[in-house]
XYZ file of C-alpha atoms in Angstrom:
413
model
C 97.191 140.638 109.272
C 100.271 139.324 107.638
C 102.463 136.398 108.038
C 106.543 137.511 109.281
C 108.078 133.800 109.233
C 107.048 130.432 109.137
C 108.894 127.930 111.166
C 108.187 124.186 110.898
C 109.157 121.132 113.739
C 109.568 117.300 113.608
C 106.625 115.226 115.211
C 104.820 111.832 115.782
C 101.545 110.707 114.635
C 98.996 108.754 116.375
C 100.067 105.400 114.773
C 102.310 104.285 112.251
C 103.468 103.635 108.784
C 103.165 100.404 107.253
C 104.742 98.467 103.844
C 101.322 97.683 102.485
C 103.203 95.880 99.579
C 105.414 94.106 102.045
C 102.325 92.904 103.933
C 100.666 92.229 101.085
C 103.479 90.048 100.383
C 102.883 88.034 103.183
C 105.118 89.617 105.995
C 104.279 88.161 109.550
C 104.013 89.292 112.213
C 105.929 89.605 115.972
C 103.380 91.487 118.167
C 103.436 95.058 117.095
C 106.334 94.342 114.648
C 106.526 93.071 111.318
C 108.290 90.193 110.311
C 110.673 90.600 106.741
C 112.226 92.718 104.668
C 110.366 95.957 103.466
C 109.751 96.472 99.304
C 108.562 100.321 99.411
C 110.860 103.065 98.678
C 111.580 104.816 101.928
C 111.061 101.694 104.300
C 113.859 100.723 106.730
C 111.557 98.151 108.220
C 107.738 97.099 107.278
C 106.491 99.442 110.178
C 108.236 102.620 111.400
C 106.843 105.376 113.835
C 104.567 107.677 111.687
C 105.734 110.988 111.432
C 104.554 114.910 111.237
C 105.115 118.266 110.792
C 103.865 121.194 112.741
C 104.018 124.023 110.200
C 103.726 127.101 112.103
C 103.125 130.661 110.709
C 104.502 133.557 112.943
C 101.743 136.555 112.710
C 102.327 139.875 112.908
C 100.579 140.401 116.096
C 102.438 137.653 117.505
C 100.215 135.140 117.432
C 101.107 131.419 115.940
C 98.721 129.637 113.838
C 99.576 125.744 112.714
C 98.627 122.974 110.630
C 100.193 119.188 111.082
C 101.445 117.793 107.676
C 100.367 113.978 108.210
C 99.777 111.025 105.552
C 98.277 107.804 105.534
C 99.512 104.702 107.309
C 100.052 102.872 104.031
C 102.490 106.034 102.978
C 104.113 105.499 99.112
C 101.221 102.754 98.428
C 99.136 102.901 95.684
C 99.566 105.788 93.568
C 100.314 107.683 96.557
C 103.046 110.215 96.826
C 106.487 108.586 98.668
C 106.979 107.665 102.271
C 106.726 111.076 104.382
C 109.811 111.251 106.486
C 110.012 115.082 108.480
C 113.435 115.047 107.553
C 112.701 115.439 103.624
C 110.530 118.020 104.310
C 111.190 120.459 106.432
C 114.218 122.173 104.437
C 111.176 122.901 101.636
C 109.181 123.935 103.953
C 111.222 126.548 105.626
C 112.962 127.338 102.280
C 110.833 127.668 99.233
C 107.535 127.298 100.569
C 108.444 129.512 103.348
C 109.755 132.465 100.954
C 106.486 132.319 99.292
C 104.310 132.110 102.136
C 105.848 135.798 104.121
C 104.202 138.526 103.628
C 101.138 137.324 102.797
C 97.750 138.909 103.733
C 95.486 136.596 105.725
C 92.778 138.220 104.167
C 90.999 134.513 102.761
C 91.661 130.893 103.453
C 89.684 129.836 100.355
C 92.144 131.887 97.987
C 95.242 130.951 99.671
C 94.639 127.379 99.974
C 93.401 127.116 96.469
C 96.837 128.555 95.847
C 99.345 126.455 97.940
C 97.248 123.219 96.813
C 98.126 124.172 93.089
C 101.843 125.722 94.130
C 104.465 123.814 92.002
C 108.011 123.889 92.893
C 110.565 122.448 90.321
C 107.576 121.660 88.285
C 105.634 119.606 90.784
C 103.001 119.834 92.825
C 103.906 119.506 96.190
C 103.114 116.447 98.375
C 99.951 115.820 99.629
C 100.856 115.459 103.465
C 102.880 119.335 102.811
C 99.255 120.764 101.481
C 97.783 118.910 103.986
C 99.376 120.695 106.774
C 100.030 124.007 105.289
C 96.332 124.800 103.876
C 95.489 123.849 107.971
C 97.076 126.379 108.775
C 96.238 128.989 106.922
C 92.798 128.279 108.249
C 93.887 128.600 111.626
C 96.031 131.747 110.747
C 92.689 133.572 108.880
C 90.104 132.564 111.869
C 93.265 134.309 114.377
C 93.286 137.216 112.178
C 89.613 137.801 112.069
C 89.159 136.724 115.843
C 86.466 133.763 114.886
C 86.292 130.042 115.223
C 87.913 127.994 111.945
C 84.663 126.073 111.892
C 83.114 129.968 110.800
C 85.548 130.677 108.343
C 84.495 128.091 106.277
C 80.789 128.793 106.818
C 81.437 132.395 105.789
C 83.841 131.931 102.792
C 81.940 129.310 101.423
C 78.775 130.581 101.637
C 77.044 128.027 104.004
C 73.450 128.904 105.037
C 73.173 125.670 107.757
C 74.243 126.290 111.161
C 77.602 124.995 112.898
C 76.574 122.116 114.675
C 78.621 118.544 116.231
C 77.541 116.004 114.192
C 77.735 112.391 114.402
C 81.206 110.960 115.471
C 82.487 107.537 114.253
C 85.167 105.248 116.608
C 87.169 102.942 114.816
C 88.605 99.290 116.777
C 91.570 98.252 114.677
C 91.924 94.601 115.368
C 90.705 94.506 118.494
C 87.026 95.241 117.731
C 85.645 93.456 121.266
C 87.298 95.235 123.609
C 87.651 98.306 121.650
C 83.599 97.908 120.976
C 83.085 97.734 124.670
C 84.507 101.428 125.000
C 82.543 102.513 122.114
C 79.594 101.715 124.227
C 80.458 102.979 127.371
C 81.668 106.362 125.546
C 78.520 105.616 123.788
C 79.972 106.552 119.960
C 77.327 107.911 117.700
C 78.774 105.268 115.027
C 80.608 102.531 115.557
C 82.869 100.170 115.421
C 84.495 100.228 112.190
C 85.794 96.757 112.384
C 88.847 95.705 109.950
C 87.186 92.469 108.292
C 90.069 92.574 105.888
C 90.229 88.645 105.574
C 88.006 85.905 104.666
C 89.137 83.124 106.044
C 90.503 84.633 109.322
C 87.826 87.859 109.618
C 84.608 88.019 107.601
C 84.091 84.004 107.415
C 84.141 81.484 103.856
C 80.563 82.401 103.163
C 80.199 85.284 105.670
C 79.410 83.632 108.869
C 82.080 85.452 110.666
C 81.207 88.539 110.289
C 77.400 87.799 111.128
C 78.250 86.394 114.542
C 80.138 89.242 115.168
C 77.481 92.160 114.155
C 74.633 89.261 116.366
C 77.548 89.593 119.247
C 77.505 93.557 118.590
C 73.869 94.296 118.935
C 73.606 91.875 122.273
C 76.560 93.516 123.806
C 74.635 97.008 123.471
C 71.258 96.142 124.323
C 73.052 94.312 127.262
C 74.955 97.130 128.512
C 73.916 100.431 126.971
C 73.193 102.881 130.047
C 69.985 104.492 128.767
C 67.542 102.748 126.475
C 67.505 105.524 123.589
C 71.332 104.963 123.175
C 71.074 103.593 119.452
C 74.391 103.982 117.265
C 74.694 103.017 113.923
C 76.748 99.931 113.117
C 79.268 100.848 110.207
C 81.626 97.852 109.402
C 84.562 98.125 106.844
C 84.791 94.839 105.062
C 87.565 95.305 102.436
C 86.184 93.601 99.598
C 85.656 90.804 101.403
C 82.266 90.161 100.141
C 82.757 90.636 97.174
C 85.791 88.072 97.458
C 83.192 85.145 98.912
C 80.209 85.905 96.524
C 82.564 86.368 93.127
C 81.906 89.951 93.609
C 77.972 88.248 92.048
C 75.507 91.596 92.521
C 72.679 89.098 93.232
C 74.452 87.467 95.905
C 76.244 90.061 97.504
C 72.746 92.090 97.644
C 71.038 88.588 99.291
C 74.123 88.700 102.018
C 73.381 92.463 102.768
C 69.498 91.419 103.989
C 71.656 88.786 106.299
C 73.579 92.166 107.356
C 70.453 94.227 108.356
C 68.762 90.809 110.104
C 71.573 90.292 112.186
C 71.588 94.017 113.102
C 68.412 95.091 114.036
C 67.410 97.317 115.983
C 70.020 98.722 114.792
C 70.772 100.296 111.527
C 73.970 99.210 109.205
C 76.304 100.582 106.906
C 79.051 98.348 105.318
C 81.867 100.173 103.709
C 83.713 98.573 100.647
C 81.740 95.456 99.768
C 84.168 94.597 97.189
C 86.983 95.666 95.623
C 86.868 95.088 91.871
C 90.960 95.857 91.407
C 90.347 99.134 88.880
C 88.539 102.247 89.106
C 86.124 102.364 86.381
C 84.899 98.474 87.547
C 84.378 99.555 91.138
C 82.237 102.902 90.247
C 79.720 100.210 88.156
C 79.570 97.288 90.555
C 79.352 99.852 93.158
C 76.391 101.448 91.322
C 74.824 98.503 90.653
C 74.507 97.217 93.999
C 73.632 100.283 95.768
C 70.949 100.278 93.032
C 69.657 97.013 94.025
C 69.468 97.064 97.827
C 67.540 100.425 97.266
C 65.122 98.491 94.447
C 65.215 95.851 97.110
C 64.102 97.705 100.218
C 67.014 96.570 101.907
C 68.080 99.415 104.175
C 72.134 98.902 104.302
C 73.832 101.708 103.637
C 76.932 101.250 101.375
C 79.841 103.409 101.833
C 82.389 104.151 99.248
C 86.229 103.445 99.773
C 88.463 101.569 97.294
C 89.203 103.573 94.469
C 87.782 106.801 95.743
C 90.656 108.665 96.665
C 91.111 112.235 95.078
C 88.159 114.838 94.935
C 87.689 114.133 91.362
C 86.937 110.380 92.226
C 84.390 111.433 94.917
C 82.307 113.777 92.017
C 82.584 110.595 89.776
C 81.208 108.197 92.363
C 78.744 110.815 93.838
C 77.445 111.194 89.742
C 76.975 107.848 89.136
C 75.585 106.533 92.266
C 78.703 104.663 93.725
C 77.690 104.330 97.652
C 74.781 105.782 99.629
C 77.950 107.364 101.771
C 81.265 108.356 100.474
C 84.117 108.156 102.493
C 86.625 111.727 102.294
C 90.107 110.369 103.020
C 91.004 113.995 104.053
C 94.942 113.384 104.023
C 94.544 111.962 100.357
C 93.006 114.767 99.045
C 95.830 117.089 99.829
C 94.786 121.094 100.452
C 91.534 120.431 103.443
C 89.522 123.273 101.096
C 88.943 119.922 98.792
C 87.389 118.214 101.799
C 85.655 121.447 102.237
C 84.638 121.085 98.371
C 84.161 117.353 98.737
C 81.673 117.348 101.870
C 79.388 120.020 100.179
C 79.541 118.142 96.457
C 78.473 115.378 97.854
C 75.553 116.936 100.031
C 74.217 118.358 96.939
C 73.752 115.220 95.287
C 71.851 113.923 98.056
C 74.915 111.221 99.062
C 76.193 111.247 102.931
C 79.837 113.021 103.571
C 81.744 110.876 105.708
C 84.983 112.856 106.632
C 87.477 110.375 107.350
C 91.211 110.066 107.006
C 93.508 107.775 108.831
C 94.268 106.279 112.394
C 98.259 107.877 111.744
C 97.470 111.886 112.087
C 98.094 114.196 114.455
C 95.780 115.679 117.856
C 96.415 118.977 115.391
C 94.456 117.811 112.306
C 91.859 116.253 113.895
C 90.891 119.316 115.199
C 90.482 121.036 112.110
C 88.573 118.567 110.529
C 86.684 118.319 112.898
C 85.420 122.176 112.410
C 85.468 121.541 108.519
C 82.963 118.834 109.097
C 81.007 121.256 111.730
C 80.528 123.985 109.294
C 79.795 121.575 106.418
C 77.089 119.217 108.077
C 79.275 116.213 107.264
C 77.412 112.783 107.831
C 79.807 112.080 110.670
C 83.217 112.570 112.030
C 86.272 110.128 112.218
C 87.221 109.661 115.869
C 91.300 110.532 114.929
C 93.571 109.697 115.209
C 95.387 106.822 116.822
C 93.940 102.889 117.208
C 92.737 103.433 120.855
C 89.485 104.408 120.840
C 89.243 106.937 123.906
C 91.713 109.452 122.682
C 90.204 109.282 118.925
C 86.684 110.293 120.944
C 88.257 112.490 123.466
C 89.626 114.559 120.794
C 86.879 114.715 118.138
C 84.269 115.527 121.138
C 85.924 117.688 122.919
C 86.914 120.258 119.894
C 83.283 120.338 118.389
C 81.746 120.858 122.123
C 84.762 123.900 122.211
C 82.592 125.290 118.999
C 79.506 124.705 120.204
C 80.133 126.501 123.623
C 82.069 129.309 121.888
C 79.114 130.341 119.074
C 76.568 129.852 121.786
C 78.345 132.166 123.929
C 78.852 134.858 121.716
C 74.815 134.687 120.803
């Protein structure tokens, strides 16, 4: 089977793009809107609509595989490639990239990806959102050709012996973590509810009495209302640095706060991603190490889950060698071509750390879908509920393509 043409189209994402340097500067804000002048290349205002694009490949038999080309919401921030506006795009895409792409025999994903993740045009590699969406669909275009799910594909070309299975999915609250916690538990998320203590003062508390109350508030609103009695998700709560920022990022202390963390949680059990954020790479893999050293040495059983500064596949081997994390969040979008999340997930299995397959509240129904199968045929840790800030459609969408799988392969047994 061979691609004819490749066509691509404009779209929205599930949230939206924001100035993280204009934030940072200390934009306010107007309900949904931000309030000043945006600093990032690209920016007409500190938050605009997040956009897509659907790259679709035209198969010989007719049939039309696609990926969604999405970035993060803080687009053009830190080391990452520019702002992705559809309108930049899409004349590469159905020029260059398109020219390249027709023709081609859809005979392996993990050769073809591995190619259009490396493809330089004008002497650079192309933009992560672009490999993104295009290495999605070749996926999708390879499982058409061959008449299987995606989620197999992956199993087969990378020679993975477990079987495809759902695993664990994880809902994430934005700002609103009460309400949006309250349809975690009726929905009753596997993981949950992500949280956004990105403040001390405001969020996580001066010595970290904030964020206490709120996991003590957590666990009574479940055992109050959980529907059966063996509904027990696992609390995972992203901090950003924060505790690091009240203890002076102090190992000691920071460890003593975690057996606060697992007090105040129990029964249930408690991960807390990015403890602190030490401002550089190399300083975040040690203090990283350290700690998740000491709450193991300790017998303290929180889980710590990589984030800041681990951002490219190469970063997730690093922190997986040295230690970095119990978990390691896969920021699927940053890593470009989704055969290094397929690469990621497994590196990470084999040295015994948990694959969390993330990404970012601004992608499309479209890519969370095929992560979604990635992380079925890998035997990730657990599964973002993407995309979007909602909560229902995040789950919706996650569940209902992994029970697709599972109905499919049990079917065809």
């Amino acid at each position: 089977m061979k691609i004819i043409d490749v066509v691509a189209s404009a779209g929205r994402t599930g949230f939206y793009f924001d100035d993280q340097k204009a934030i940072k500067n200390g934009a306010g804000h107007d309900g949904m809107f931000y309030v000043g002048e945006p600093v990032t290349e690209g920016f007409t205002k500190i938050r605009v609509p997040g956009e897509s694009i659907s790259v679709m490949f035209i198969l010989e038999d007719g049939q039309v595989a696609f990926g969604d080309c999405a970035a993060v919401q803080y687009s053009g921030a830190g080391g990452r490639d520019p702002l992705f506006l559809a309108k930049d795009y899409i004349p590469l895409i159905e020029g260059e990239i398109k020219d390249k792409l027709v023709g081609r025999e859809l005979d392996s994903f993990k050769d073809l990806a591995e190619e259009f993740d490396h493809l330089q045009i004008d002497g650079k590699r192309l933009h992560t959102a672009i490999r993104y969406g295009i290495t999605q669909a070749i996926l999708d275009a390879v499982a058409k050709a061959k008449h299987l799910t995606r989620a197999e594909i992956i199993k087969e070309e990378y020679g993975i012996k477990e079987e495809i299975k759902r695993v664990p999915i994880f809902a994430q609250s934005g700002d609103d973590r009460y309400s949006n916690a309250d349809k975690m538990i009726i929905k009753e998320a596997d993981v949950l509810p992500h949280g956004l203590f990105n403040n001390v003062e405001e969020k996580t508390g001066k010595n970290g009495e904030l964020l206490l109350e709120y996991i003590e508030w957590l666990r009574d609103r479940i055992l109050k209302h959980r529907a059966r009695e063996d509904y027990n998700p696992i609390f995972h709560i992203d901090v950003y640095g924060t505790i690091g920022d009240f203890t002076g990022n102090d190992v000691d202390k920071m460890a003593e706060y975690m057996k606060k963390v697992e007090a105040a949680a129990k029964p249930f059990k408690v991960r807390i991603e990015g403890p602190m954020d030490m401002g550089e790479h190399e300083k975040q893999v040690e203090v990283l190490a350290a700690l998740t050293k000491k709450l193991d040495e300790d017998g303290t059983h929180v889980e710590l889950v990589a984030d800041e500064w681990c951002n490219t596949y190469e970063d997730i081997v690093e922190f997986a060698d040295k230690g970095a994390g119990h978990i390691i969040q896969i920021k699927t979008p940053d890593l470009g071509g989704i055969n290094n999340t397929v690469k990621a997930v497994l590196y990470c299995k084999e040295k015994g750390v948990g694959a969390y397959c993330g990404g970012t509240c601004n992608e499309t129904n479209r890519s969370a879908e095929i992560l979604t199968e990635i992380s079925m045929a890998t035997g990730a840790l657990q599964q973002l509920a993407k995309p979007g800030m909602g909560v229902d459609e995040g789950i919706m969408l996650v569940n209902n393509q992994m029970s697709r799988v599972e109905r499919l392969l049990k079917t065809r047994k």
